[in-house]
mmCIF file of C-alpha atoms in Angstrom:
data_model
loop_
_atom_site.group_PDB
_atom_site.id
_atom_site.type_symbol
_atom_site.label_atom_id
_atom_site.label_comp_id
_atom_site.label_asym_id
_atom_site.label_seq_id
_atom_site.Cartn_x
_atom_site.Cartn_y
_atom_site.Cartn_z
ATOM 1 C CA MET A 1 124.212 127.779 85.818
ATOM 2 C CA THR A 2 127.096 126.223 87.748
ATOM 3 C CA GLN A 3 129.113 123.814 85.667
ATOM 4 C CA PRO A 4 129.646 120.305 87.111
ATOM 5 C CA SER A 5 133.111 119.819 88.550
ATOM 6 C CA VAL A 6 135.594 117.786 86.566
ATOM 7 C CA HIS A 7 138.746 116.362 88.078
ATOM 8 C CA GLU A 8 142.167 115.118 87.056
ATOM 9 C CA ILE A 9 143.457 111.730 88.241
ATOM 10 C CA TYR A 10 147.063 110.759 88.890
ATOM 11 C CA ALA A 11 148.422 107.359 89.875
ATOM 12 C CA VAL A 12 151.460 107.707 92.157
ATOM 13 C CA LYS A 13 153.615 104.622 92.562
ATOM 14 C CA TYR A 14 155.537 104.153 95.802
ATOM 15 C CA GLY A 15 156.712 100.537 95.550
ATOM 16 C CA GLN A 16 156.202 97.113 94.066
ATOM 17 C CA ASN A 17 156.081 93.413 94.845
ATOM 18 C CA LEU A 18 158.627 91.511 92.782
ATOM 19 C CA THR A 19 158.086 88.078 94.332
ATOM 20 C CA GLY A 20 154.518 87.270 93.292
ATOM 21 C CA VAL A 21 153.417 84.461 90.995
ATOM 22 C CA ARG A 22 150.155 84.001 89.141
ATOM 23 C CA GLY A 23 148.896 81.399 91.581
ATOM 24 C CA HIS A 24 149.011 84.007 94.359
ATOM 25 C CA PHE A 25 146.795 86.417 92.451
ATOM 26 C CA PHE A 26 144.108 84.520 90.500
ATOM 27 C CA LEU A 27 141.380 82.200 91.703
ATOM 28 C CA GLY A 28 141.173 78.553 90.669
ATOM 29 C CA PRO A 29 142.161 77.609 87.100
ATOM 30 C CA ASP A 30 142.637 81.297 86.249
ATOM 31 C CA GLY A 31 145.787 81.007 88.399
ATOM 32 C CA ASP A 32 147.531 78.693 85.948
ATOM 33 C CA PRO A 33 150.378 78.478 85.180
ATOM 34 C CA HIS A 34 150.717 78.738 88.946
ATOM 35 C CA ASP A 35 154.401 79.655 88.984
ATOM 36 C CA GLU A 36 154.315 82.348 86.274
ATOM 37 C CA HIS A 37 155.972 85.457 87.722
ATOM 38 C CA MET A 38 153.780 88.555 88.052
ATOM 39 C CA ARG A 39 154.755 91.986 89.355
ATOM 40 C CA LEU A 40 152.278 93.871 91.512
ATOM 41 C CA ASP A 41 152.645 97.651 91.884
ATOM 42 C CA TYR A 42 151.633 99.816 94.842
ATOM 43 C CA TYR A 43 149.808 103.070 94.113
ATOM 44 C CA VAL A 44 148.022 105.904 95.812
ATOM 45 C CA TRP A 45 145.718 108.076 93.726
ATOM 46 C CA VAL A 46 145.472 111.849 93.549
ATOM 47 C CA ILE A 47 142.107 113.307 92.505
ATOM 48 C CA ARG A 48 142.888 116.915 91.630
ATOM 49 C CA SER A 49 140.503 119.787 91.110
ATOM 50 C CA LEU A 50 140.664 123.531 91.508
ATOM 51 C CA GLY A 51 141.703 124.361 95.051
ATOM 52 C CA GLN A 52 142.102 120.879 96.527
ATOM 53 C CA ASP A 53 143.686 117.466 96.205
ATOM 54 C CA ILE A 54 141.767 114.421 97.387
ATOM 55 C CA LEU A 55 143.587 111.144 97.911
ATOM 56 C CA LEU A 56 142.355 107.629 97.352
ATOM 57 C CA ASP A 57 144.144 105.285 99.749
ATOM 58 C CA ALA A 58 147.218 105.851 101.863
ATOM 59 C CA GLY A 59 149.426 102.863 101.198
ATOM 60 C CA PHE A 60 151.885 101.485 103.724
ATOM 61 C CA THR A 61 155.030 102.824 105.320
ATOM 62 C CA ALA A 62 158.661 101.813 105.611
ATOM 63 C CA GLU A 63 157.923 100.744 109.180
ATOM 64 C CA THR A 64 155.362 98.195 107.997
ATOM 65 C CA ASN A 65 157.723 97.093 105.252
ATOM 66 C CA ARG A 66 160.203 95.830 107.843
ATOM 67 C CA THR A 67 158.003 92.766 108.160
ATOM 68 C CA ARG A 68 156.218 92.791 104.788
ATOM 69 C CA LYS A 69 159.528 93.013 102.869
ATOM 70 C CA ARG A 70 158.281 94.489 99.608
ATOM 71 C CA ASP A 71 160.282 96.707 97.263
ATOM 72 C CA HIS A 72 159.165 99.868 99.086
ATOM 73 C CA TRP A 73 160.605 103.104 97.658
ATOM 74 C CA GLU A 74 159.123 105.816 99.851
ATOM 75 C CA ASP A 75 156.186 106.458 102.142
ATOM 76 C CA PRO A 76 153.026 107.439 100.240
ATOM 77 C CA HIS A 77 152.874 110.936 101.740
ATOM 78 C CA GLN A 78 156.379 111.533 100.381
ATOM 79 C CA ALA A 79 155.512 110.086 96.978
ATOM 80 C CA VAL A 80 152.571 112.428 96.370
ATOM 81 C CA THR A 81 154.716 115.520 96.943
ATOM 82 C CA ARG A 82 156.264 114.763 93.542
ATOM 83 C CA ILE A 83 153.249 116.484 91.940
ATOM 84 C CA GLY A 84 152.822 119.219 94.502
ATOM 85 C CA VAL A 85 150.461 117.576 96.990
ATOM 86 C CA ASP A 86 150.925 118.968 100.497
ATOM 87 C CA PRO A 87 150.059 116.142 102.933
ATOM 88 C CA ALA A 88 149.494 118.677 105.723
ATOM 89 C CA THR A 89 146.558 120.286 103.889
ATOM 90 C CA VAL A 90 144.839 117.337 102.146
ATOM 91 C CA PRO A 91 141.189 117.607 103.272
ATOM 92 C CA ILE A 92 139.884 114.157 102.336
ATOM 93 C CA VAL A 93 141.393 110.682 102.030
ATOM 94 C CA ILE A 94 139.103 107.985 100.678
ATOM 95 C CA LEU A 95 139.940 104.531 102.025
ATOM 96 C CA SER A 96 138.898 101.794 99.628
ATOM 97 C CA HIS A 97 139.302 99.169 102.374
ATOM 98 C CA LEU A 98 141.488 98.392 105.373
ATOM 99 C CA HIS A 99 144.139 96.004 104.087
ATOM 100 C CA TYR A 100 147.631 97.027 105.170
ATOM 101 C CA ASP A 101 148.694 98.416 101.788
ATOM 102 C CA HIS A 102 145.830 100.925 101.671
ATOM 103 C CA CYS A 103 145.537 102.527 105.094
ATOM 104 C CA GLY A 104 148.982 102.609 106.674
ATOM 105 C CA ASP A 105 150.131 106.225 106.306
ATOM 106 C CA LEU A 106 147.186 108.123 107.786
ATOM 107 C CA ASP A 107 149.127 110.040 110.450
ATOM 108 C CA ALA A 108 150.871 111.959 107.676
ATOM 109 C CA PHE A 109 147.578 113.683 106.760
ATOM 110 C CA PRO A 110 146.709 115.654 109.910
ATOM 111 C CA ALA A 111 143.980 117.819 108.341
ATOM 112 C CA ALA A 112 142.177 115.025 106.541
ATOM 113 C CA ASN A 113 138.900 113.302 107.173
ATOM 114 C CA PHE A 114 138.757 109.684 106.035
ATOM 115 C CA VAL A 115 135.862 108.265 104.008
ATOM 116 C CA LEU A 116 135.184 104.599 104.738
ATOM 117 C CA GLN A 117 132.269 102.221 104.357
ATOM 118 C CA GLU A 118 130.574 101.448 107.662
ATOM 119 C CA ASP A 119 130.559 97.725 106.856
ATOM 120 C CA GLU A 120 134.336 97.764 106.416
ATOM 121 C CA LEU A 121 135.029 99.139 109.868
ATOM 122 C CA GLU A 122 132.420 96.846 111.390
ATOM 123 C CA PHE A 123 134.058 93.780 109.862
ATOM 124 C CA TRP A 124 137.624 94.605 110.919
ATOM 125 C CA THR A 125 136.521 95.290 114.490
ATOM 126 C CA GLY A 126 134.323 92.182 114.569
ATOM 127 C CA PRO A 127 134.748 88.522 115.468
ATOM 128 C CA TYR A 128 136.197 87.214 112.187
ATOM 129 C CA ALA A 129 138.911 89.802 111.598
ATOM 130 C CA SER A 130 141.441 87.862 113.669
ATOM 131 C CA ARG A 131 140.984 84.610 111.749
ATOM 132 C CA GLY A 132 144.083 83.681 109.800
ATOM 133 C CA GLU A 133 143.027 84.211 106.199
ATOM 134 C CA PHE A 134 141.682 87.661 107.017
ATOM 135 C CA ALA A 135 144.245 88.749 109.601
ATOM 136 C CA ARG A 136 147.254 88.194 107.344
ATOM 137 C CA HIS A 137 146.197 91.119 105.151
ATOM 138 C CA THR A 138 145.972 93.710 107.910
ATOM 139 C CA GLU A 139 148.132 95.341 110.568
ATOM 140 C CA THR A 140 146.675 95.605 114.057
ATOM 141 C CA THR A 141 148.134 99.093 114.483
ATOM 142 C CA ASP A 142 146.324 100.254 111.324
ATOM 143 C CA ILE A 143 142.953 99.058 112.605
ATOM 144 C CA GLU A 144 143.592 100.577 116.023
ATOM 145 C CA ARG A 145 144.450 103.887 114.360
ATOM 146 C CA ILE A 146 141.202 103.914 112.387
ATOM 147 C CA VAL A 147 139.224 103.218 115.539
ATOM 148 C CA ARG A 148 140.999 106.087 117.287
ATOM 149 C CA LEU A 149 140.405 108.465 114.377
ATOM 150 C CA ASN A 150 136.767 107.468 114.303
ATOM 151 C CA GLY A 151 136.514 108.310 117.983
ATOM 152 C CA GLU A 152 138.017 111.715 117.201
ATOM 153 C CA GLY A 153 135.321 112.367 114.608
ATOM 154 C CA ARG A 154 137.688 112.179 111.634
ATOM 155 C CA VAL A 155 136.229 109.098 109.926
ATOM 156 C CA GLN A 156 133.147 109.625 107.790
ATOM 157 C CA LEU A 157 131.358 106.288 107.739
ATOM 158 C CA VAL A 158 129.121 105.868 104.709
ATOM 159 C CA ASP A 159 126.664 103.204 103.666
ATOM 160 C CA GLY A 160 126.558 102.155 100.030
ATOM 161 C CA PHE A 161 126.595 104.994 97.482
ATOM 162 C CA HIS A 162 127.862 108.396 98.649
ATOM 163 C CA GLU A 163 128.928 111.674 97.027
ATOM 164 C CA VAL A 164 132.222 112.792 98.550
ATOM 165 C CA VAL A 165 132.391 116.116 96.688
ATOM 166 C CA ASP A 166 130.811 117.242 93.445
ATOM 167 C CA GLY A 167 132.054 114.834 90.806
ATOM 168 C CA VAL A 168 133.548 112.235 93.174
ATOM 169 C CA TRP A 169 131.493 109.339 94.509
ATOM 170 C CA VAL A 170 132.143 106.093 96.337
ATOM 171 C CA GLN A 171 130.090 102.927 96.170
ATOM 172 C CA LYS A 172 130.299 99.797 98.256
ATOM 173 C CA VAL A 173 130.902 96.828 95.978
ATOM 174 C CA GLY A 174 132.239 94.198 98.399
ATOM 175 C CA GLY A 175 133.906 91.079 97.085
ATOM 176 C CA HIS A 176 137.527 91.588 98.049
ATOM 177 C CA THR A 177 136.524 92.693 101.555
ATOM 178 C CA PRO A 178 133.015 93.080 103.039
ATOM 179 C CA GLY A 179 133.077 96.886 102.801
ATOM 180 C CA MET A 180 135.245 97.313 99.724
ATOM 181 C CA GLN A 181 134.361 100.531 97.870
ATOM 182 C CA ALA A 182 135.085 101.717 94.342
ATOM 183 C CA THR A 183 135.593 105.409 93.562
ATOM 184 C CA TYR A 184 133.942 107.195 90.631
ATOM 185 C CA VAL A 185 135.457 110.427 89.301
ATOM 186 C CA ARG A 186 133.954 112.808 86.739
ATOM 187 C CA THR A 187 136.695 113.818 84.309
ATOM 188 C CA GLU A 188 136.905 115.363 80.864
ATOM 189 C CA LYS A 189 136.798 111.793 79.528
ATOM 190 C CA GLY A 190 133.601 110.981 81.417
ATOM 191 C CA VAL A 191 133.314 109.016 84.652
ATOM 192 C CA VAL A 192 136.478 107.051 85.412
ATOM 193 C CA VAL A 193 136.229 104.219 87.932
ATOM 194 C CA LEU A 194 139.160 103.712 90.295
ATOM 195 C CA ALA A 195 138.727 100.081 91.231
ATOM 196 C CA SER A 196 141.485 99.808 93.815
ATOM 197 C CA ASP A 197 141.336 96.156 94.921
ATOM 198 C CA SER A 198 137.957 95.544 93.330
ATOM 199 C CA SER A 199 140.179 94.698 90.355
ATOM 200 C CA HIS A 200 143.880 94.355 91.135
ATOM 201 C CA PHE A 201 144.820 93.738 87.508
ATOM 202 C CA PHE A 202 143.108 94.772 84.279
ATOM 203 C CA GLU A 203 142.822 91.072 83.542
ATOM 204 C CA ASN A 204 140.451 90.669 86.503
ATOM 205 C CA ILE A 205 137.722 92.937 85.199
ATOM 206 C CA GLU A 206 138.457 92.780 81.479
ATOM 207 C CA GLN A 207 138.479 88.968 81.366
ATOM 208 C CA ASP A 208 136.088 88.338 84.273
ATOM 209 C CA LYS A 209 138.723 86.583 86.390
ATOM 210 C CA PRO A 210 138.366 86.975 90.171
ATOM 211 C CA PHE A 211 141.343 87.801 92.351
ATOM 212 C CA ALA A 212 142.508 85.052 94.709
ATOM 213 C CA VAL A 213 141.952 87.058 97.920
ATOM 214 C CA HIS A 214 138.276 87.625 98.590
ATOM 215 C CA ALA A 215 135.495 87.657 101.150
ATOM 216 C CA ASP A 216 132.762 86.797 98.630
ATOM 217 C CA VAL A 217 133.304 85.639 95.049
ATOM 218 C CA VAL A 218 129.729 86.398 93.975
ATOM 219 C CA ASP A 219 130.149 89.978 95.178
ATOM 220 C CA MET A 220 133.419 90.201 93.273
ATOM 221 C CA TYR A 221 131.621 89.314 90.041
ATOM 222 C CA ARG A 222 128.876 91.805 90.913
ATOM 223 C CA ALA A 223 131.541 94.441 91.498
ATOM 224 C CA PHE A 224 132.886 93.887 87.988
ATOM 225 C CA ASP A 225 129.403 94.473 86.550
ATOM 226 C CA THR A 226 128.749 97.525 88.727
ATOM 227 C CA MET A 227 132.031 99.195 87.818
ATOM 228 C CA ARG A 228 131.662 98.538 84.096
ATOM 229 C CA GLU A 229 128.218 100.126 84.145
ATOM 230 C CA ALA A 230 129.429 103.190 86.060
ATOM 231 C CA ALA A 231 132.397 103.921 83.787
ATOM 232 C CA THR A 232 130.915 106.221 81.137
ATOM 233 C CA SER A 233 134.486 106.889 79.997
ATOM 234 C CA GLY A 234 135.026 103.178 79.401
ATOM 235 C CA LEU A 235 137.873 103.301 81.928
ATOM 236 C CA VAL A 236 137.953 101.033 84.970
ATOM 237 C CA ILE A 237 141.424 101.444 86.419
ATOM 238 C CA ALA A 238 142.946 98.406 88.088
ATOM 239 C CA GLY A 239 144.542 99.086 91.447
ATOM 240 C CA HIS A 240 147.902 97.306 91.206
ATOM 241 C CA ASP A 241 148.625 96.574 87.556
ATOM 242 C CA PRO A 242 152.069 97.384 86.057
ATOM 243 C CA LEU A 243 150.221 97.974 82.758
ATOM 244 C CA ILE A 244 149.106 101.330 84.156
ATOM 245 C CA GLU A 245 152.540 102.638 83.161
ATOM 246 C CA GLU A 246 152.020 101.405 79.597
ATOM 247 C CA ARG A 247 148.425 102.496 79.100
ATOM 248 C CA PHE A 248 148.739 106.042 80.456
ATOM 249 C CA PRO A 249 151.311 108.811 79.986
ATOM 250 C CA ALA A 250 153.974 109.521 82.573
ATOM 251 C CA VAL A 251 154.114 112.948 84.149
ATOM 252 C CA PRO A 252 157.265 114.561 82.698
ATOM 253 C CA GLY A 253 160.117 114.410 85.168
ATOM 254 C CA HIS A 254 158.439 111.659 87.170
ATOM 255 C CA GLU A 255 158.705 108.707 84.809
ATOM 256 C CA GLY A 256 158.329 105.422 86.654
ATOM 257 C CA HIS A 257 156.610 107.187 89.539
ATOM 258 C CA VAL A 258 153.557 109.173 88.344
ATOM 259 C CA VAL A 259 151.144 108.741 85.437
ATOM 260 C CA ARG A 260 148.118 110.809 84.499
ATOM 261 C CA ILE A 261 144.945 108.776 84.087
ATOM 262 C CA ALA A 262 142.606 111.590 83.038
#
């Protein structure tokens, strides 16, 4: 009998936002004290199994950072080479959603197909994407690139729950964006949920506190419940939390840049 595939997960940090305050990140009274400084870290995620590396998200590039002005260390495709990922041969990149800090470095993965929820692409090519509160979180060139890649047959549009490969699934949870998807990974610890922006900080999901940027608050609460239920390991990994570096061990030689989640 074939054994189910298990995977390793690595969080690869490529930059950070040092200018944020709590009021930027938490909704309503959960954002108090409003001016309390909070760091937000930028990660891409390597899902490693025998013979292939799958990526979750593709960050943003130095070019985009000219206007975004974050503390950007290196482009994501450069960052993942720290643990031996070859961007030229990565077969699959899962895109949690289409905000600028998750889909900006796609050209660096020429062999990859991109897994995206159909509702996400539909929203960002629809009539409300250009409205101010939504538009400020995206780059027009990123959306145009996705549309082009879709036309080339390199975007796999999925609807709801989908198995990417044995032991890796995505599920639309919404909330942060209309087609936001969480990623579930079978590991030796059990199923680990990579929340990406379904929970920016551990405090979001662990204390039931919605993030300030959202398309639907009810869906954000539902996403918390869905992810908790899916995580047989007990691990729902926040997408931007500096505590990742404290909760999980650094990869030797790459302290401050790479941690192993499972």
